[in-house]
CSV table of N, CA and C in Angstrom, one decimal:
chain,number,residue,atom,x,y,z
E,252,MET,N,4.6,-13.7,-108.2
E,252,MET,CA,4.0,-13.9,-106.9
E,252,MET,C,4.9,-13.3,-105.8
E,253,ALA,N,4.2,-12.6,-104.9
E,253,ALA,CA,4.9,-12.0,-103.8
E,253,ALA,C,5.6,-13.0,-102.9
E,254,GLU,N,6.7,-12.7,-102.4
E,254,GLU,CA,7.4,-13.7,-101.5
E,254,GLU,C,6.9,-13.4,-100.1
E,255,HIS,N,6.6,-14.5,-99.4
E,255,HIS,CA,6.0,-14.5,-98.1
E,255,HIS,C,7.0,-15.1,-97.1
E,256,HIS,N,7.4,-14.4,-96.1
E,256,HIS,CA,8.4,-14.9,-95.1
E,256,HIS,C,7.6,-15.3,-93.9
E,257,VAL,N,7.8,-16.4,-93.3
E,257,VAL,CA,7.2,-16.8,-92.1
E,257,VAL,C,8.4,-17.0,-91.1
E,258,PHE,N,8.4,-16.2,-90.1
E,258,PHE,CA,9.4,-16.2,-89.1
E,258,PHE,C,8.9,-17.0,-87.9
E,259,SER,N,9.8,-17.7,-87.2
E,259,SER,CA,9.4,-18.4,-86.0
E,259,SER,C,9.3,-17.5,-84.9
E,260,ALA,N,8.5,-17.9,-83.9
E,260,ALA,CA,8.3,-17.1,-82.7
E,260,ALA,C,9.7,-16.9,-82.0
E,261,LYS,N,10.5,-17.9,-82.0
E,261,LYS,CA,11.8,-17.8,-81.4
E,261,LYS,C,12.7,-16.8,-82.0
E,262,SER,N,12.7,-16.8,-83.4
E,262,SER,CA,13.6,-15.8,-84.1
E,262,SER,C,13.0,-14.4,-83.9
E,263,LEU,N,11.7,-14.2,-83.8
E,263,LEU,CA,11.1,-12.9,-83.6
E,263,LEU,C,11.4,-12.4,-82.2
E,264,TYR,N,11.3,-13.3,-81.2
E,264,TYR,CA,11.6,-13.0,-79.8
E,264,TYR,C,13.1,-12.6,-79.7
E,265,GLN,N,14.0,-13.4,-80.3
E,265,GLN,CA,15.4,-13.1,-80.2
E,265,GLN,C,15.7,-11.7,-80.8
E,266,LYS,N,15.1,-11.5,-82.0
E,266,LYS,CA,15.4,-10.2,-82.6
E,266,LYS,C,14.9,-9.0,-81.7
E,267,HIS,N,13.7,-9.2,-81.1
E,267,HIS,CA,13.2,-8.2,-80.2
E,267,HIS,C,14.2,-7.9,-79.0
E,268,ILE,N,14.6,-9.0,-78.4
E,268,ILE,CA,15.5,-8.7,-77.2
E,268,ILE,C,16.8,-8.2,-77.6
E,269,ASP,N,17.3,-8.5,-78.8
E,269,ASP,CA,18.5,-7.9,-79.3
E,269,ASP,C,18.4,-6.4,-79.6
E,270,ILE,N,17.3,-6.0,-80.2
E,270,ILE,CA,17.0,-4.6,-80.4
E,270,ILE,C,16.9,-3.8,-79.1
E,271,VAL,N,16.1,-4.3,-78.2
E,271,VAL,CA,15.9,-3.7,-76.9
E,271,VAL,C,17.3,-3.6,-76.1
E,272,THR,N,18.1,-4.6,-76.2
E,272,THR,CA,19.4,-4.6,-75.5
E,272,THR,C,20.3,-3.5,-76.0
E,273,VAL,N,20.3,-3.4,-77.4
E,273,VAL,CA,21.2,-2.3,-78.0
E,273,VAL,C,20.7,-0.9,-77.5
E,274,LEU,N,19.4,-0.7,-77.6
E,274,LEU,CA,18.8,0.6,-77.1
E,274,LEU,C,19.1,0.8,-75.7
E,275,PHE,N,19.0,-0.2,-74.8
E,275,PHE,CA,19.3,-0.1,-73.4
E,275,PHE,C,20.7,0.4,-73.2
E,276,TRP,N,21.7,-0.3,-73.8
E,276,TRP,CA,23.1,0.0,-73.6
E,276,TRP,C,23.5,1.3,-74.1
E,277,ARG,N,22.8,1.8,-75.2
E,277,ARG,CA,23.0,3.1,-75.8
E,277,ARG,C,22.3,4.2,-75.0
E,278,ARG,N,21.5,3.8,-74.1
E,278,ARG,CA,20.7,4.8,-73.3
E,278,ARG,C,19.8,5.6,-74.3
E,279,ASP,N,19.2,4.9,-75.3
E,279,ASP,CA,18.4,5.6,-76.2
E,279,ASP,C,17.0,5.6,-75.7
E,280,TRP,N,16.7,6.5,-74.8
E,280,TRP,CA,15.4,6.5,-74.1
E,280,TRP,C,14.3,7.1,-75.0
E,281,GLU,N,14.6,7.6,-76.1
E,281,GLU,CA,13.6,8.0,-77.1
E,281,GLU,C,13.1,6.8,-77.9
E,282,ALA,N,14.0,6.0,-78.4
E,282,ALA,CA,13.7,4.9,-79.3
E,282,ALA,C,13.1,3.7,-78.5
E,283,LEU,N,13.6,3.5,-77.2
E,283,LEU,CA,13.3,2.3,-76.5
E,283,LEU,C,11.7,2.1,-76.3
E,284,PRO,N,11.0,3.2,-76.0
E,284,PRO,CA,9.6,3.0,-75.8
E,284,PRO,C,8.8,2.5,-77.0
E,285,LEU,N,9.4,2.7,-78.2
E,285,LEU,CA,8.7,2.2,-79.4
E,285,LEU,C,8.7,0.6,-79.4
E,286,HIS,N,9.4,0.0,-78.5
E,286,HIS,CA,9.5,-1.5,-78.4
E,286,HIS,C,8.9,-2.0,-77.1
E,287,LEU,N,8.2,-1.1,-76.3
E,287,LEU,CA,7.7,-1.4,-75.0
E,287,LEU,C,6.2,-1.1,-74.9
E,288,GLU,N,5.4,-2.0,-74.6
E,288,GLU,CA,3.9,-1.8,-74.5
E,288,GLU,C,3.5,-1.3,-73.1
E,289,VAL,N,2.7,-0.3,-73.1
E,289,VAL,CA,2.1,0.1,-71.8
E,289,VAL,C,0.6,0.1,-72.0
E,290,PRO,N,-0.2,-0.3,-71.0
E,290,PRO,CA,0.3,-0.7,-69.7
E,290,PRO,C,1.1,-2.1,-69.8
E,291,GLY,N,2.0,-2.3,-68.9
E,291,GLY,CA,2.7,-3.5,-68.9
E,291,GLY,C,3.0,-3.9,-67.4
E,292,PHE,N,3.9,-4.8,-67.2
E,292,PHE,CA,4.2,-5.2,-65.8
E,292,PHE,C,5.6,-5.6,-65.6
E,293,LEU,N,6.1,-5.6,-64.4
E,293,LEU,CA,7.4,-6.1,-64.0
E,293,LEU,C,7.2,-7.0,-62.8
E,294,GLN,N,7.9,-8.1,-62.8
E,294,GLN,CA,7.8,-9.0,-61.6
E,294,GLN,C,9.1,-9.7,-61.3
E,295,THR,N,9.5,-9.7,-60.1
E,295,THR,CA,10.6,-10.4,-59.6
E,295,THR,C,10.1,-11.5,-58.6
E,296,PRO,N,11.0,-12.4,-58.2
E,296,PRO,CA,10.5,-13.5,-57.3
E,296,PRO,C,9.9,-13.0,-56.0
E,297,GLU,N,10.3,-11.7,-55.6
E,297,GLU,CA,9.9,-11.2,-54.3
E,297,GLU,C,8.5,-10.4,-54.4
E,298,THR,N,8.1,-10.1,-55.7
E,298,THR,CA,7.0,-9.2,-55.8
E,298,THR,C,5.9,-9.9,-56.7
E,299,ALA,N,4.7,-9.4,-56.4
E,299,ALA,CA,3.6,-9.6,-57.4
E,299,ALA,C,3.8,-8.8,-58.6
E,300,PRO,N,3.2,-9.1,-59.7
E,300,PRO,CA,3.4,-8.2,-60.9
E,300,PRO,C,3.1,-6.7,-60.5
E,301,GLN,N,4.0,-5.9,-60.9
E,301,GLN,CA,3.8,-4.4,-60.7
E,301,GLN,C,3.4,-3.8,-62.0
E,302,ARG,N,2.2,-3.2,-62.0
E,302,ARG,CA,1.7,-2.6,-63.2
E,302,ARG,C,2.4,-1.3,-63.5
E,303,ILE,N,2.8,-1.2,-64.8
E,303,ILE,CA,3.4,0.0,-65.3
E,303,ILE,C,2.5,0.7,-66.3
E,304,ASP,N,2.0,1.9,-65.9
E,304,ASP,CA,1.0,2.5,-66.7
E,304,ASP,C,1.5,3.5,-67.7
E,305,SER,N,2.8,3.9,-67.7
E,305,SER,CA,3.2,4.9,-68.6
E,305,SER,C,4.7,4.7,-69.0
E,306,HIS,N,5.0,5.2,-70.2
E,306,HIS,CA,6.4,5.0,-70.6
E,306,HIS,C,7.4,5.8,-69.7
E,307,ALA,N,6.9,6.9,-69.2
E,307,ALA,CA,7.7,7.7,-68.2
E,307,ALA,C,8.1,6.8,-67.0
E,308,ASP,N,7.1,6.1,-66.5
E,308,ASP,CA,7.4,5.3,-65.3
E,308,ASP,C,8.3,4.1,-65.7
E,309,LEU,N,8.1,3.5,-66.8
E,309,LEU,CA,8.9,2.4,-67.3
E,309,LEU,C,10.3,2.9,-67.5
E,310,LEU,N,10.5,4.0,-68.2
E,310,LEU,CA,11.8,4.5,-68.5
E,310,LEU,C,12.6,4.9,-67.2
E,311,GLU,N,11.9,5.4,-66.2
E,311,GLU,CA,12.5,5.7,-64.9
E,311,GLU,C,13.1,4.4,-64.3
E,312,ARG,N,12.4,3.3,-64.4
E,312,ARG,CA,12.9,2.0,-63.8
E,312,ARG,C,14.1,1.5,-64.7
E,313,VAL,N,13.9,1.6,-66.0
E,313,VAL,CA,15.0,1.1,-66.9
E,313,VAL,C,16.3,2.0,-66.7
E,314,ALA,N,16.1,3.3,-66.5
E,314,ALA,CA,17.3,4.1,-66.3
E,314,ALA,C,18.0,3.8,-65.0
E,315,GLN,N,17.2,3.5,-64.0
E,315,GLN,CA,17.7,3.1,-62.7
E,315,GLN,C,18.5,1.8,-62.8
E,316,LYS,N,18.0,0.9,-63.5
E,316,LYS,CA,18.7,-0.4,-63.7
E,316,LYS,C,20.0,-0.2,-64.5
E,317,ARG,N,20.0,0.7,-65.5
E,317,ARG,CA,21.2,1.0,-66.2
E,317,ARG,C,22.2,1.6,-65.4
E,318,ALA,N,21.8,2.6,-64.5
E,318,ALA,CA,22.7,3.2,-63.6
E,318,ALA,C,23.3,2.2,-62.6
E,319,MET,N,22.5,1.3,-62.1
E,319,MET,CA,23.0,0.3,-61.2
E,319,MET,C,24.1,-0.6,-61.9
E,320,LEU,N,23.8,-1.0,-63.1
E,320,LEU,CA,24.8,-1.8,-63.9
E,320,LEU,C,26.1,-1.0,-64.0
E,321,ASP,N,26.0,0.3,-64.3
E,321,ASP,CA,27.2,1.1,-64.4
E,321,ASP,C,28.0,1.1,-63.1
E,322,GLU,N,27.3,1.2,-61.9
E,322,GLU,CA,27.9,1.2,-60.6
E,322,GLU,C,28.6,-0.1,-60.4
E,323,MET,N,28.1,-1.2,-60.9
E,323,MET,CA,28.7,-2.5,-60.8
E,323,MET,C,29.9,-2.8,-61.8
E,324,ASP,N,30.1,-1.8,-62.7
E,324,ASP,CA,31.1,-1.9,-63.7
E,324,ASP,C,30.7,-3.0,-64.7
E,325,VAL,N,29.4,-3.3,-64.9
E,325,VAL,CA,29.0,-4.2,-65.9
E,325,VAL,C,29.2,-3.6,-67.3
E,326,THR,N,29.8,-4.3,-68.1
E,326,THR,CA,30.2,-3.8,-69.5
E,326,THR,C,29.3,-4.3,-70.6
E,327,ASP,N,28.5,-5.3,-70.3
E,327,ASP,CA,27.6,-5.8,-71.3
E,327,ASP,C,26.7,-6.9,-70.7
E,328,TYR,N,25.6,-7.2,-71.4
E,328,TYR,CA,24.9,-8.4,-71.1
E,328,TYR,C,24.3,-9.0,-72.4
E,329,HIS,N,24.2,-10.3,-72.4
E,329,HIS,CA,23.7,-11.0,-73.5
E,329,HIS,C,22.4,-11.7,-73.1
E,330,ARG,N,21.4,-11.7,-73.9
E,330,ARG,CA,20.1,-12.3,-73.6
E,330,ARG,C,19.9,-13.3,-74.8
E,331,ILE,N,19.7,-14.6,-74.4
E,331,ILE,CA,19.6,-15.7,-75.4
E,331,ILE,C,18.2,-16.3,-75.2
E,332,CYS,N,17.4,-16.3,-76.3
E,332,CYS,CA,16.1,-16.9,-76.2
E,332,CYS,C,16.3,-18.4,-76.1
E,333,GLU,N,15.5,-19.0,-75.2
E,333,GLU,CA,15.5,-20.5,-75.0
E,333,GLU,C,14.3,-21.1,-75.5
E,334,ALA,N,13.2,-20.3,-75.5
E,334,ALA,CA,11.9,-20.9,-76.0
E,334,ALA,C,11.0,-19.7,-76.3
E,335,ALA,N,10.1,-19.9,-77.3
E,335,ALA,CA,9.1,-18.9,-77.6
E,335,ALA,C,8.0,-19.5,-78.5
E,336,GLU,N,6.8,-19.1,-78.3
E,336,GLU,CA,5.7,-19.7,-79.1
E,336,GLU,C,4.6,-18.6,-79.3
E,337,PHE,N,4.0,-18.7,-80.4
E,337,PHE,CA,2.8,-17.8,-80.7
E,337,PHE,C,1.7,-18.3,-79.8
E,338,THR,N,0.9,-17.4,-79.2
E,338,THR,CA,-0.1,-17.8,-78.3
E,338,THR,C,-1.5,-17.4,-78.9
E,339,ASP,N,-1.6,-17.0,-80.1
E,339,ASP,CA,-2.9,-16.7,-80.7
E,339,ASP,C,-2.8,-17.1,-82.2
E,340,PRO,N,-3.9,-17.5,-82.8
E,340,PRO,CA,-3.9,-17.9,-84.2
E,340,PRO,C,-3.5,-16.9,-85.2
E,341,ALA,N,-3.7,-15.6,-84.9
E,341,ALA,CA,-3.2,-14.5,-85.8
E,341,ALA,C,-1.7,-14.3,-85.7
E,342,ARG,N,-1.0,-14.9,-84.8
E,342,ARG,CA,0.4,-14.8,-84.7
E,342,ARG,C,0.8,-13.3,-84.3
E,343,THR,N,0.0,-12.7,-83.4
E,343,THR,CA,0.3,-11.4,-83.0
E,343,THR,C,0.7,-11.3,-81.5
E,344,LYS,N,0.9,-12.5,-80.9
E,344,LYS,CA,1.3,-12.6,-79.5
E,344,LYS,C,2.3,-13.7,-79.3
E,345,ILE,N,3.3,-13.4,-78.6
E,345,ILE,CA,4.4,-14.4,-78.3
E,345,ILE,C,4.6,-14.5,-76.8
E,346,GLU,N,4.8,-15.7,-76.3
E,346,GLU,CA,5.3,-15.9,-74.9
E,346,GLU,C,6.7,-16.5,-75.1
E,347,GLY,N,7.7,-15.8,-74.5
E,347,GLY,CA,9.0,-16.3,-74.6
E,347,GLY,C,9.8,-16.4,-73.3
E,348,ARG,N,10.9,-17.1,-73.4
E,348,ARG,CA,11.8,-17.2,-72.2
E,348,ARG,C,13.2,-17.0,-72.7
E,349,HIS,N,14.0,-16.3,-72.0
E,349,HIS,CA,15.4,-16.1,-72.3
E,349,HIS,C,16.3,-16.1,-71.1
E,350,ARG,N,17.5,-16.4,-71.3
E,350,ARG,CA,18.5,-16.4,-70.2
E,350,ARG,C,19.4,-15.2,-70.4
E,351,THR,N,19.7,-14.5,-69.3
E,351,THR,CA,20.5,-13.3,-69.3
E,351,THR,C,21.9,-13.6,-68.7
E,352,PHE,N,22.9,-13.2,-69.4
E,352,PHE,CA,24.3,-13.3,-69.0
E,352,PHE,C,24.8,-11.9,-68.7
E,353,VAL,N,25.1,-11.6,-67.5
E,353,VAL,CA,25.6,-10.2,-67.1
E,353,VAL,C,27.2,-10.3,-67.1
E,354,LEU,N,27.8,-9.4,-67.9
E,354,LEU,CA,29.3,-9.6,-68.1
E,354,LEU,C,30.0,-8.3,-67.6
E,355,GLN,N,31.3,-8.6,-67.3
E,355,GLN,CA,32.2,-7.5,-66.9
E,355,GLN,C,33.5,-7.8,-67.7
E,356,ARG,N,33.7,-7.1,-68.8
E,356,ARG,CA,34.9,-7.3,-69.6
E,356,ARG,C,34.9,-8.7,-70.1
E,357,GLY,N,33.8,-9.3,-70.5
E,357,GLY,CA,33.8,-10.6,-71.1
E,357,GLY,C,33.6,-11.8,-70.1
E,358,VAL,N,33.6,-11.5,-68.8
E,358,VAL,CA,33.5,-12.5,-67.8
E,358,VAL,C,32.1,-12.4,-67.1
E,359,VAL,N,31.5,-13.6,-66.9
E,359,VAL,CA,30.2,-13.6,-66.3
E,359,VAL,C,30.3,-13.1,-64.9
E,360,LEU,N,29.5,-12.1,-64.6
E,360,LEU,CA,29.6,-11.5,-63.3
E,360,LEU,C,28.7,-12.2,-62.2
E,361,LEU,N,27.6,-12.7,-62.6
E,361,LEU,CA,26.7,-13.4,-61.7
E,361,LEU,C,26.1,-14.6,-62.5
E,362,ASP,N,25.5,-15.5,-61.8
E,362,ASP,CA,24.9,-16.7,-62.4
E,362,ASP,C,23.8,-16.2,-63.4
E,363,PRO,N,23.9,-16.8,-64.6
E,363,PRO,CA,22.9,-16.4,-65.6
E,363,PRO,C,21.5,-16.7,-65.1
E,364,TYR,N,20.5,-15.9,-65.4
E,364,TYR,CA,19.2,-16.0,-64.9
E,364,TYR,C,18.1,-16.0,-66.0
E,365,LEU,N,17.0,-16.6,-65.7
E,365,LEU,CA,15.9,-16.7,-66.6
E,365,LEU,C,14.9,-15.5,-66.5
E,366,CYS,N,14.4,-15.2,-67.7
E,366,CYS,CA,13.3,-14.2,-67.7
E,366,CYS,C,12.3,-14.6,-68.7
E,367,GLU,N,11.1,-14.2,-68.4
E,367,GLU,CA,9.9,-14.5,-69.3
E,367,GLU,C,9.3,-13.2,-69.7
E,368,MET,N,8.9,-13.2,-71.0
E,368,MET,CA,8.4,-11.9,-71.5
E,368,MET,C,7.3,-12.2,-72.6
E,369,PRO,N,6.1,-11.6,-72.4
E,369,PRO,CA,5.1,-11.6,-73.5
E,369,PRO,C,5.4,-10.5,-74.5
E,370,LEU,N,5.3,-10.8,-75.7
E,370,LEU,CA,5.4,-9.8,-76.8
E,370,LEU,C,4.0,-9.7,-77.5
E,371,VAL,N,3.7,-8.4,-78.0
E,371,VAL,CA,2.6,-8.2,-78.8
E,371,VAL,C,3.0,-7.4,-80.0
E,372,LEU,N,2.3,-7.7,-81.1
E,372,LEU,CA,2.6,-7.1,-82.4
E,372,LEU,C,1.6,-5.9,-82.5
E,373,ARG,N,2.2,-4.7,-82.5
E,373,ARG,CA,1.4,-3.4,-82.7
E,373,ARG,C,1.9,-2.6,-83.8
E,374,ASP,N,1.1,-2.4,-84.8
E,374,ASP,CA,1.5,-1.5,-86.0
E,374,ASP,C,2.8,-2.0,-86.6
E,375,GLY,N,3.0,-3.3,-86.7
E,375,GLY,CA,4.1,-3.9,-87.3
E,375,GLY,C,5.4,-4.0,-86.5
E,376,VAL,N,5.3,-3.6,-85.2
E,376,VAL,CA,6.4,-3.7,-84.3
E,376,VAL,C,6.1,-4.6,-83.1
E,377,TRP,N,7.1,-5.5,-82.8
E,377,TRP,CA,6.9,-6.4,-81.7
E,377,TRP,C,7.3,-5.6,-80.4
E,378,LYS,N,6.4,-5.6,-79.4
E,378,LYS,CA,6.6,-4.8,-78.2
E,378,LYS,C,6.6,-5.8,-77.0
E,379,SER,N,7.4,-5.5,-76.0
E,379,SER,CA,7.4,-6.2,-74.8
E,379,SER,C,6.2,-5.7,-73.9
E,380,ALA,N,5.4,-6.6,-73.5
E,380,ALA,CA,4.2,-6.2,-72.7
E,380,ALA,C,4.4,-6.5,-71.2
E,381,GLY,N,5.5,-7.0,-70.8
E,381,GLY,CA,5.8,-7.3,-69.4
E,381,GLY,C,7.1,-8.0,-69.3
E,382,TYR,N,7.5,-8.2,-68.0
E,382,TYR,CA,8.8,-8.8,-67.8
E,382,TYR,C,8.8,-9.5,-66.4
E,383,ARG,N,9.1,-10.8,-66.5
E,383,ARG,CA,9.2,-11.6,-65.2
E,383,ARG,C,10.6,-12.1,-65.2
E,384,THR,N,11.3,-12.0,-64.1
E,384,THR,CA,12.7,-12.4,-63.9
E,384,THR,C,12.8,-13.3,-62.7
E,385,SER,N,13.7,-14.3,-62.9
E,385,SER,CA,14.0,-15.2,-61.7
E,385,SER,C,15.1,-14.6,-60.8
E,386,LEU,N,15.6,-13.4,-61.2
E,386,LEU,CA,16.7,-12.7,-60.4
E,386,LEU,C,16.0,-11.9,-59.3
E,387,ARG,N,16.5,-12.2,-58.1
E,387,ARG,CA,16.0,-11.4,-57.0
E,387,ARG,C,16.7,-10.1,-57.0
E,388,ASN,N,16.0,-9.1,-56.5
E,388,ASN,CA,16.5,-7.7,-56.4
E,388,ASN,C,17.9,-7.7,-55.8
E,389,GLY,N,18.1,-8.4,-54.7
E,389,GLY,CA,19.3,-8.4,-54.0
E,389,GLY,C,20.5,-9.1,-54.7
E,390,ASP,N,20.2,-9.9,-55.7
E,390,ASP,CA,21.2,-10.7,-56.4
E,390,ASP,C,22.2,-9.8,-57.1
E,391,PHE,N,21.8,-8.7,-57.6
E,391,PHE,CA,22.7,-7.7,-58.3
E,391,PHE,C,23.6,-7.1,-57.2
E,392,ARG,N,23.0,-6.7,-56.1
E,392,ARG,CA,23.8,-6.0,-55.1
E,392,ARG,C,24.8,-6.9,-54.5
E,393,ALA,N,24.5,-8.2,-54.5
E,393,ALA,CA,25.5,-9.2,-53.8
E,393,ALA,C,26.6,-9.6,-54.8
E,394,ALA,N,26.5,-9.3,-56.1
E,394,ALA,CA,27.5,-9.7,-57.0
E,394,ALA,C,28.8,-9.1,-56.8
E,395,PRO,N,29.9,-9.8,-57.1
E,395,PRO,CA,31.2,-9.2,-56.9
E,395,PRO,C,31.4,-7.9,-57.8
E,396,ARG,N,32.1,-7.0,-57.4
E,396,ARG,CA,32.2,-5.7,-58.1
E,396,ARG,C,33.4,-5.7,-59.1
E,397,SER,N,34.4,-6.5,-58.9
E,397,SER,CA,35.6,-6.5,-59.8
E,397,SER,C,36.2,-7.8,-59.9
E,398,PHE,N,37.0,-8.0,-61.0
E,398,PHE,CA,37.7,-9.2,-61.3
E,398,PHE,C,39.1,-8.9,-61.6
E,399,ALA,N,40.0,-9.9,-61.3
E,399,ALA,CA,41.4,-9.7,-61.7
E,399,ALA,C,41.7,-10.9,-62.6
E,400,TYR,N,42.2,-10.6,-63.8
E,400,TYR,CA,42.6,-11.6,-64.8
E,400,TYR,C,41.4,-12.5,-65.2
E,401,GLY,N,40.2,-11.9,-65.2
E,401,GLY,CA,39.1,-12.6,-65.7
E,401,GLY,C,38.5,-13.7,-64.8
E,402,LEU,N,39.0,-13.8,-63.6
E,402,LEU,CA,38.4,-14.8,-62.7
E,402,LEU,C,37.9,-14.1,-61.4
E,403,MET,N,36.8,-14.6,-60.8
E,403,MET,CA,36.3,-14.0,-59.6
E,403,MET,C,37.3,-14.0,-58.5
E,404,THR,N,37.8,-12.9,-58.2
E,404,THR,CA,38.7,-12.8,-57.0
E,404,THR,C,38.5,-11.4,-56.4
E,405,PRO,N,38.9,-11.2,-55.2
E,405,PRO,CA,38.9,-9.8,-54.7
E,405,PRO,C,39.8,-8.9,-55.6
E,406,ALA,N,39.4,-7.6,-55.7
E,406,ALA,CA,40.1,-6.7,-56.6
E,406,ALA,C,41.6,-6.7,-56.2
E,407,GLY,N,42.4,-6.7,-57.3
E,407,GLY,CA,43.8,-6.6,-57.1
E,407,GLY,C,44.6,-7.9,-56.8
E,408,GLN,N,43.9,-9.0,-56.6
E,408,GLN,CA,44.5,-10.3,-56.3
E,408,GLN,C,44.5,-11.1,-57.6
E,409,SER,N,45.6,-11.7,-57.9
E,409,SER,CA,45.7,-12.5,-59.0
E,409,SER,C,45.3,-14.0,-58.7
E,410,PRO,N,44.5,-14.6,-59.5
E,410,PRO,CA,44.1,-16.0,-59.2
E,410,PRO,C,45.2,-17.0,-59.6
E,411,VAL,N,46.3,-16.5,-60.3
E,411,VAL,CA,47.3,-17.4,-60.8
E,411,VAL,C,48.6,-16.9,-60.2
E,412,ASP,N,49.5,-17.9,-59.8
E,412,ASP,CA,50.8,-17.6,-59.4
E,412,ASP,C,51.7,-17.5,-60.7
E,413,HIS,N,51.9,-16.3,-61.2
E,413,HIS,CA,52.5,-16.2,-62.5
E,413,HIS,C,54.0,-16.6,-62.5
E,414,LYS,N,54.7,-16.7,-61.4
E,414,LYS,CA,56.1,-17.1,-61.3
E,414,LYS,C,56.2,-18.5,-61.8
E,415,ASP,N,55.2,-19.4,-61.5
E,415,ASP,CA,55.3,-20.8,-61.9
E,415,ASP,C,55.0,-21.0,-63.3
E,416,GLN,N,54.4,-20.0,-64.0
E,416,GLN,CA,54.1,-20.2,-65.4
E,416,GLN,C,55.0,-19.4,-66.4
E,417,GLY,N,56.0,-18.8,-65.9
E,417,GLY,CA,56.9,-18.0,-66.7
E,417,GLY,C,56.3,-16.7,-67.2
E,418,VAL,N,55.3,-16.3,-66.6
E,418,VAL,CA,54.6,-15.0,-66.9
E,418,VAL,C,54.9,-14.0,-65.9
E,419,THR,N,55.3,-12.8,-66.3
E,419,THR,CA,55.5,-11.8,-65.3
E,419,THR,C,54.4,-10.8,-65.4
E,420,LYS,N,54.0,-10.3,-64.2
E,420,LYS,CA,53.0,-9.2,-64.1
E,420,LYS,C,53.6,-7.9,-64.5
E,421,ALA,N,52.8,-7.1,-65.2
E,421,ALA,CA,53.3,-5.7,-65.5
E,421,ALA,C,53.3,-4.8,-64.3
């Protein structure tokens, strides 16, 4: 008898965001569209859903976001699924929610934020059909640009008086 695996919506959603995150950080603009459905949409708290009609338009926006993260010296981000459920009896659509942690050398750069994303199963591949974020466009621009010793401080300032702890600065 053939073995049949039933995966939860949450595990499928997490796998999808993990794959997309890796492709995003690698700047793999050829493979990324294989996991993104068009037409789709993007929405922030300030905007109504913005329809995306082509992979070229979507990739332009994604590349801009990646460049902005580079400018901020963001070194990584983690996206953790908080909830996901199938929304159709055939189990080909998922509505999910995840929290994003933006990091700079292992330190959280700004408050983690929620995102919601519908997924659709097309030709055996889960694809994101849109993206709603609780992060306002200005939140990234307002984030601190650098850290010293892993704590939020102005660049070059130590948050710890090392003389009192027997530690010397190099």
